[in-house]
XYZ file of C-alpha atoms in Angstrom:
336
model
C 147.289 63.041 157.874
C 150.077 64.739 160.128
C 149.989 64.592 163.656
C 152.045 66.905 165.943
C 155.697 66.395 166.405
C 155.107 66.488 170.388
C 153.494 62.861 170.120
C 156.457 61.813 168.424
C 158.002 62.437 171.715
C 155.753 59.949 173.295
C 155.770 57.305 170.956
C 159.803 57.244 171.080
C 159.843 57.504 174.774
C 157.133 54.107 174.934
C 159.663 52.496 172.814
C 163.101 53.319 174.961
C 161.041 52.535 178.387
C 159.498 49.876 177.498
C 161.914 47.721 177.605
C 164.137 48.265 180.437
C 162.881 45.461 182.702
C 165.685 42.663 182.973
C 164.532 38.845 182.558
C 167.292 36.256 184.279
C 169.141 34.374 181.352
C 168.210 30.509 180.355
C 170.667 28.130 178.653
C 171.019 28.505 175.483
C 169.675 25.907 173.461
C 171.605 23.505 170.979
C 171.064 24.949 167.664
C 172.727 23.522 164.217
C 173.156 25.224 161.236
C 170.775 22.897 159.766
C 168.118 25.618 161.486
C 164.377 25.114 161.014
C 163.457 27.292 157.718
C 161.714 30.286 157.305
C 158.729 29.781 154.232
C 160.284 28.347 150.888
C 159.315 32.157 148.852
C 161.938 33.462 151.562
C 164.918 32.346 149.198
C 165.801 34.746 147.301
C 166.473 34.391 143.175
C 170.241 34.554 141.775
C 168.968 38.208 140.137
C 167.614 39.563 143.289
C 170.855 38.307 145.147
C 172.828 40.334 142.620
C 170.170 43.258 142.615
C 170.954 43.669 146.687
C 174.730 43.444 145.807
C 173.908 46.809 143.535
C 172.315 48.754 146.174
C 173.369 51.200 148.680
C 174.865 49.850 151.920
C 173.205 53.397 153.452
C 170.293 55.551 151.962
C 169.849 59.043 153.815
C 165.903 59.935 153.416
C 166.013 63.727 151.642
C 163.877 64.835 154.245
C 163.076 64.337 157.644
C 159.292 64.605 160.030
C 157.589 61.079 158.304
C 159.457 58.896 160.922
C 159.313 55.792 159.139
C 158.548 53.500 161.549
C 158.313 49.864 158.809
C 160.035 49.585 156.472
C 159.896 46.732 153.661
C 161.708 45.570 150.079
C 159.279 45.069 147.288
C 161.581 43.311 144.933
C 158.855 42.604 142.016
C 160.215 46.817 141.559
C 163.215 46.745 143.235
C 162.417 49.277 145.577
C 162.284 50.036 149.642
C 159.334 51.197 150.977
C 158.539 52.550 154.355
C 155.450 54.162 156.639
C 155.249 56.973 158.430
C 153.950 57.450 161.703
C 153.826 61.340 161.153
C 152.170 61.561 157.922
C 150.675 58.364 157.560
C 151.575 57.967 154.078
C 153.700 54.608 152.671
C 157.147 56.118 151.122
C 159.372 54.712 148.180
C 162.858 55.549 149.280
C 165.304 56.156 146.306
C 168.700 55.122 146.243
C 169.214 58.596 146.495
C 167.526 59.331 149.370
C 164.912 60.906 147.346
C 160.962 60.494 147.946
C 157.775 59.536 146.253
C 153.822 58.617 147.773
C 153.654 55.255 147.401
C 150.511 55.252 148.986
C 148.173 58.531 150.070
C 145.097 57.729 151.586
C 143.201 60.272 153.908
C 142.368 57.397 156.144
C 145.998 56.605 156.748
C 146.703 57.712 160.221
C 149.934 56.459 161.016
C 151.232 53.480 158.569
C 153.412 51.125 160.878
C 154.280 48.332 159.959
C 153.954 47.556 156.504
C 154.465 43.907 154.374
C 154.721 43.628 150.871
C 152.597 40.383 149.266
C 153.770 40.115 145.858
C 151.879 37.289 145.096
C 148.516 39.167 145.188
C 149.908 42.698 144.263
C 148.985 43.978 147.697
C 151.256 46.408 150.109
C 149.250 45.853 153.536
C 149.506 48.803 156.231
C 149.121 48.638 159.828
C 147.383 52.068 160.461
C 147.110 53.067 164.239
C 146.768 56.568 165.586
C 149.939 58.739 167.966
C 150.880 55.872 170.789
C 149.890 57.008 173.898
C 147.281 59.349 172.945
C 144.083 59.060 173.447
C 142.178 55.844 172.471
C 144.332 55.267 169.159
C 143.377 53.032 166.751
C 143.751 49.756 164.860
C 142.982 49.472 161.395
C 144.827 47.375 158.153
C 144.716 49.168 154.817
C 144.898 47.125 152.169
C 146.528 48.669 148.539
C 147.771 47.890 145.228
C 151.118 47.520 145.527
C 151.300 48.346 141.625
C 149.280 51.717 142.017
C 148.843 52.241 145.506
C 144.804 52.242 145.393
C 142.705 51.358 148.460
C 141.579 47.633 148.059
C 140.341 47.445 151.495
C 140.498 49.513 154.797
C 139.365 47.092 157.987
C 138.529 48.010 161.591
C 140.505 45.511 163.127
C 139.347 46.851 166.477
C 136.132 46.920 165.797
C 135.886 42.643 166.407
C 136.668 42.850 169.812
C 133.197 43.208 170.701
C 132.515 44.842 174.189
C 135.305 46.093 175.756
C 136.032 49.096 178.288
C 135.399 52.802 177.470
C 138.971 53.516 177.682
C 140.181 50.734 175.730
C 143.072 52.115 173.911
C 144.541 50.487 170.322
C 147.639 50.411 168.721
C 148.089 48.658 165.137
C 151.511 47.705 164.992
C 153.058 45.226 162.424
C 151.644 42.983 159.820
C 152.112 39.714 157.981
C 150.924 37.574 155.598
C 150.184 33.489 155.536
C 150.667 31.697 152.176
C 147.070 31.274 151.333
C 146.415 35.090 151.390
C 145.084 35.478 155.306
C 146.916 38.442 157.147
C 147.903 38.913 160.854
C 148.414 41.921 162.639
C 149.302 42.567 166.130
C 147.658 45.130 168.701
C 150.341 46.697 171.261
C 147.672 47.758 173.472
C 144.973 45.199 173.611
C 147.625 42.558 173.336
C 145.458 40.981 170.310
C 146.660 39.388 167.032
C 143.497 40.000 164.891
C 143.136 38.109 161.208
C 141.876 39.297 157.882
C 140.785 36.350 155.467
C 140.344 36.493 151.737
C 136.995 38.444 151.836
C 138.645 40.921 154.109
C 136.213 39.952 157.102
C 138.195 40.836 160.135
C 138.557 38.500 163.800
C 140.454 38.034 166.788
C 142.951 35.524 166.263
C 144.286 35.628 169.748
C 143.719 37.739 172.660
C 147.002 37.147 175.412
C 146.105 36.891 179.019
C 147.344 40.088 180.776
C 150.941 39.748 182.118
C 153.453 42.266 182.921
C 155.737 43.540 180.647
C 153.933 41.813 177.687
C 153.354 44.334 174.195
C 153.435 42.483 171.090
C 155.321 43.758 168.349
C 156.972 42.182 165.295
C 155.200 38.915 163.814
C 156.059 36.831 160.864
C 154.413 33.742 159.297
C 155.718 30.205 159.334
C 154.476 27.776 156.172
C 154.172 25.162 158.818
C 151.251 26.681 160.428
C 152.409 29.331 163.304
C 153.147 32.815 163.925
C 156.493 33.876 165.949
C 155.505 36.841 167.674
C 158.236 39.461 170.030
C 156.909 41.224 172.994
C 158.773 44.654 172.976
C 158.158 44.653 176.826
C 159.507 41.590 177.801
C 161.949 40.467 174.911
C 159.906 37.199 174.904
C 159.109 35.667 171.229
C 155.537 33.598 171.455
C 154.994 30.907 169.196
C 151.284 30.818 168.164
C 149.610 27.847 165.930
C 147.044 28.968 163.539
C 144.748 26.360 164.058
C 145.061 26.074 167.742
C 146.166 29.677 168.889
C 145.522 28.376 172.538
C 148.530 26.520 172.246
C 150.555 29.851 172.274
C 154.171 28.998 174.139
C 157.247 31.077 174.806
C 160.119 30.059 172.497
C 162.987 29.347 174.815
C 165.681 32.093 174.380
C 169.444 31.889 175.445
C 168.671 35.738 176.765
C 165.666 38.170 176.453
C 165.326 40.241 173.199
C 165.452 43.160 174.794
C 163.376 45.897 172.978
C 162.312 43.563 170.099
C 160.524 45.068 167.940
C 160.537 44.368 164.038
C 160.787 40.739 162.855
C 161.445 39.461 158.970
C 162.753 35.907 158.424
C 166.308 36.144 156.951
C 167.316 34.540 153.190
C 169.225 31.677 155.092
C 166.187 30.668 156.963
C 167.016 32.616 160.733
C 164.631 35.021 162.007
C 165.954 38.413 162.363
C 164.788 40.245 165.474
C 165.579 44.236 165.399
C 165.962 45.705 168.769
C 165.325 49.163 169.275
C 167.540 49.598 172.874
C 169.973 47.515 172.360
C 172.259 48.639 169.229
C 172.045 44.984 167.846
C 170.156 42.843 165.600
C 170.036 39.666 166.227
C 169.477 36.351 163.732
C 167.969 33.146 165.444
C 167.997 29.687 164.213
C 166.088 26.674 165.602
C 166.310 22.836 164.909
C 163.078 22.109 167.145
C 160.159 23.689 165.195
C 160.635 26.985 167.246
C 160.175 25.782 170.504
C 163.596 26.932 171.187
C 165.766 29.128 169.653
C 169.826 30.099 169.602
C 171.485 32.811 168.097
C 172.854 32.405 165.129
C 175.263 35.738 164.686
C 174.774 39.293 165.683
C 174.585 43.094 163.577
C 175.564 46.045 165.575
C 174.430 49.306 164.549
C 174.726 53.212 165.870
C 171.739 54.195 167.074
C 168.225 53.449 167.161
C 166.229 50.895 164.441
C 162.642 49.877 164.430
C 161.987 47.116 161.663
C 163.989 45.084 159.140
C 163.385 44.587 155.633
C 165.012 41.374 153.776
C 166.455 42.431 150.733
C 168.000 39.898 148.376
C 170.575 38.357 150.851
C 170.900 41.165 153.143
C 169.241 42.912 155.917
C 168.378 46.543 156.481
C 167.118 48.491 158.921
C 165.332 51.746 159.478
C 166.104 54.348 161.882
C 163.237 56.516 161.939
C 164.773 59.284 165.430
C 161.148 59.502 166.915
C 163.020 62.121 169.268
C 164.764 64.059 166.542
C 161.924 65.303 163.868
C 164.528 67.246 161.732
C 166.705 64.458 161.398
C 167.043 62.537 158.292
C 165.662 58.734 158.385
C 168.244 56.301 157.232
C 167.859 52.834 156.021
C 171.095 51.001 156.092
C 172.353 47.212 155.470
C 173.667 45.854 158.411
C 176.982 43.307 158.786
C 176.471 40.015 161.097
C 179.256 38.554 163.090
């Protein structure tokens, strides 16, 4: 369902401003090589190593106006896909820039972030409504990633129960655990809501109300926790699924300013994309996550939302929220 291009303009000014607040540095933690790991299904296969070696270090999207704001690698096909906050519908990218509905749904507001989940055949959607206009929404679709059929569509905001008449929502990534149950964060509520098996939806965690504070990116940890960036702050949470009121700040060297999109790396670092700062950034840790150095850094021209793990290299998507004519690019970046 298209929205106007004018919100576009809102949404892309959220995500310069949002940021700008400046955190004093910390030391930087001691971090080894030997970093914690991301989830053992993160290593990639010999053929998918040499199947990202094949691809395109840039793709130019044939068109522009679906400003893909996620953008993922579904490597059971080989194939990027990304959402679109202006059409809501989930694109496969060609090599050749060229375009085909993965997933058309009229319910599909605005697909944000998106996460492939291979093991179950399912391509989950964070679907929110324009940021910063009117109440918004927050709602996961749940498809086939095979044929791109509905399997589920959930009111995530629905489980918050009472809550002020001008509560405003904002569905913005999505990720899933290894027994099936998915996460998805709430920029405006400050929630992290979770979706079991039966697709029965509840509030994970709700974060007390601090300044600066809108969660973002989130990825899964096989040991039991989410990492979780705050766009606002540049702060990454670390949040225990079985004790989510045991949510800490991982110590940083510096702030992640602009964080946005998370996805753990093939080497086991988590790669934080910022969408300010012209840099992506991979972390390692030796501590469980309770602190965090960085590991080597990506420049890019610029702005990028989200990162998509592909093989053993990263891309990113620029999606120019300000610039509806221009063409969306996803593009492999280089660390130093």
């Amino acid at each position: 369902m298209s929205i106007r291009y004018s919100l576009l303009t809102v949404a892309g000014a959220f995500l310069l401003t949002a940021c700008e607040s400046e955190m004093p540095e910390t030391p930087a933690p001691e971090a080894s090589p030997a970093a914690d790991a991301a989830p053992a299904e993160a290593e990639p296969a010999a053929a998918e190593q040499a199947a990202s070696a094949e691809m395109p270090a840039r793709i130019v999207a044939e068109r522009g106006g679906f400003v893909p704001e996620g953008v993922e690698y579904d490597q059971a096909n080989g194939r990027f896909l990304t959402g679109s906050i202006a059409e809501g519908t989930v694109f496969e990218i060609h090599a050749d820039g060229s375009m085909t509905a993965a997933v058309s749904d009229p319910e599909l507001m605005a697909s944000v972030g998106i996460e492939v989940d291979e093991p179950r055949d399912r391509l989950l959607v964070a679907n929110s409504g324009a940021f910063g206009q009117g109440q918004g929404q927050a709602k996961l679709g749940v498809f086939s990633l095979t044929t791109g059929e509905r399997i589920a569509m959930v009111d995530l905001a629905a489980t918050l129960g009472d809550v002020p008449e001008d509560a405003a929502f904002f569905a913005n990534d999505v990720t899933v655990a290894d027994d099936g149950t998915v996460y998805a964060t709430d920029t405006r509520m400050n929630v992290i809501y979770q979706v079991d098996g039966d697709y029965a939806a509840s509030v994970m965690h709700r974060f007390e109300p601090m300044e600066g504070l809108a969660l973002n990116g989130l990825v899964h940890h096989s040991d039991g926790y989410l990492l979780v960036a705050s766009l606002g702050n540049g702060a990454i949470y670390k949040v225990p699924v079985d004790d989510p009121s045991a949510a800490s700040e991982v110590t940083l060297p510096e702030p992640m300013a602009g964080a946005d999109g998370l996805v753990w790396a093939a080497d086991g670092h988590l790669v934080v994309v910022s969408n300010s700062s012209g840099m992506v950034t991979a972390l390692q840790s030796d501590d469980g996550w309770a602190s965090a150095g960085i590991a080597a850094v990506a420049p890019y021209e610029g702005q990028a939302t989200t990162g998509a793990s592909a093989g053993g290299d990263i891309y990113i998507v620029h999606p120019f929220f300000n610039d509806p004519d221009a063409l969306p690019i996803i593009e492999r970046v280089t660390f130093q």
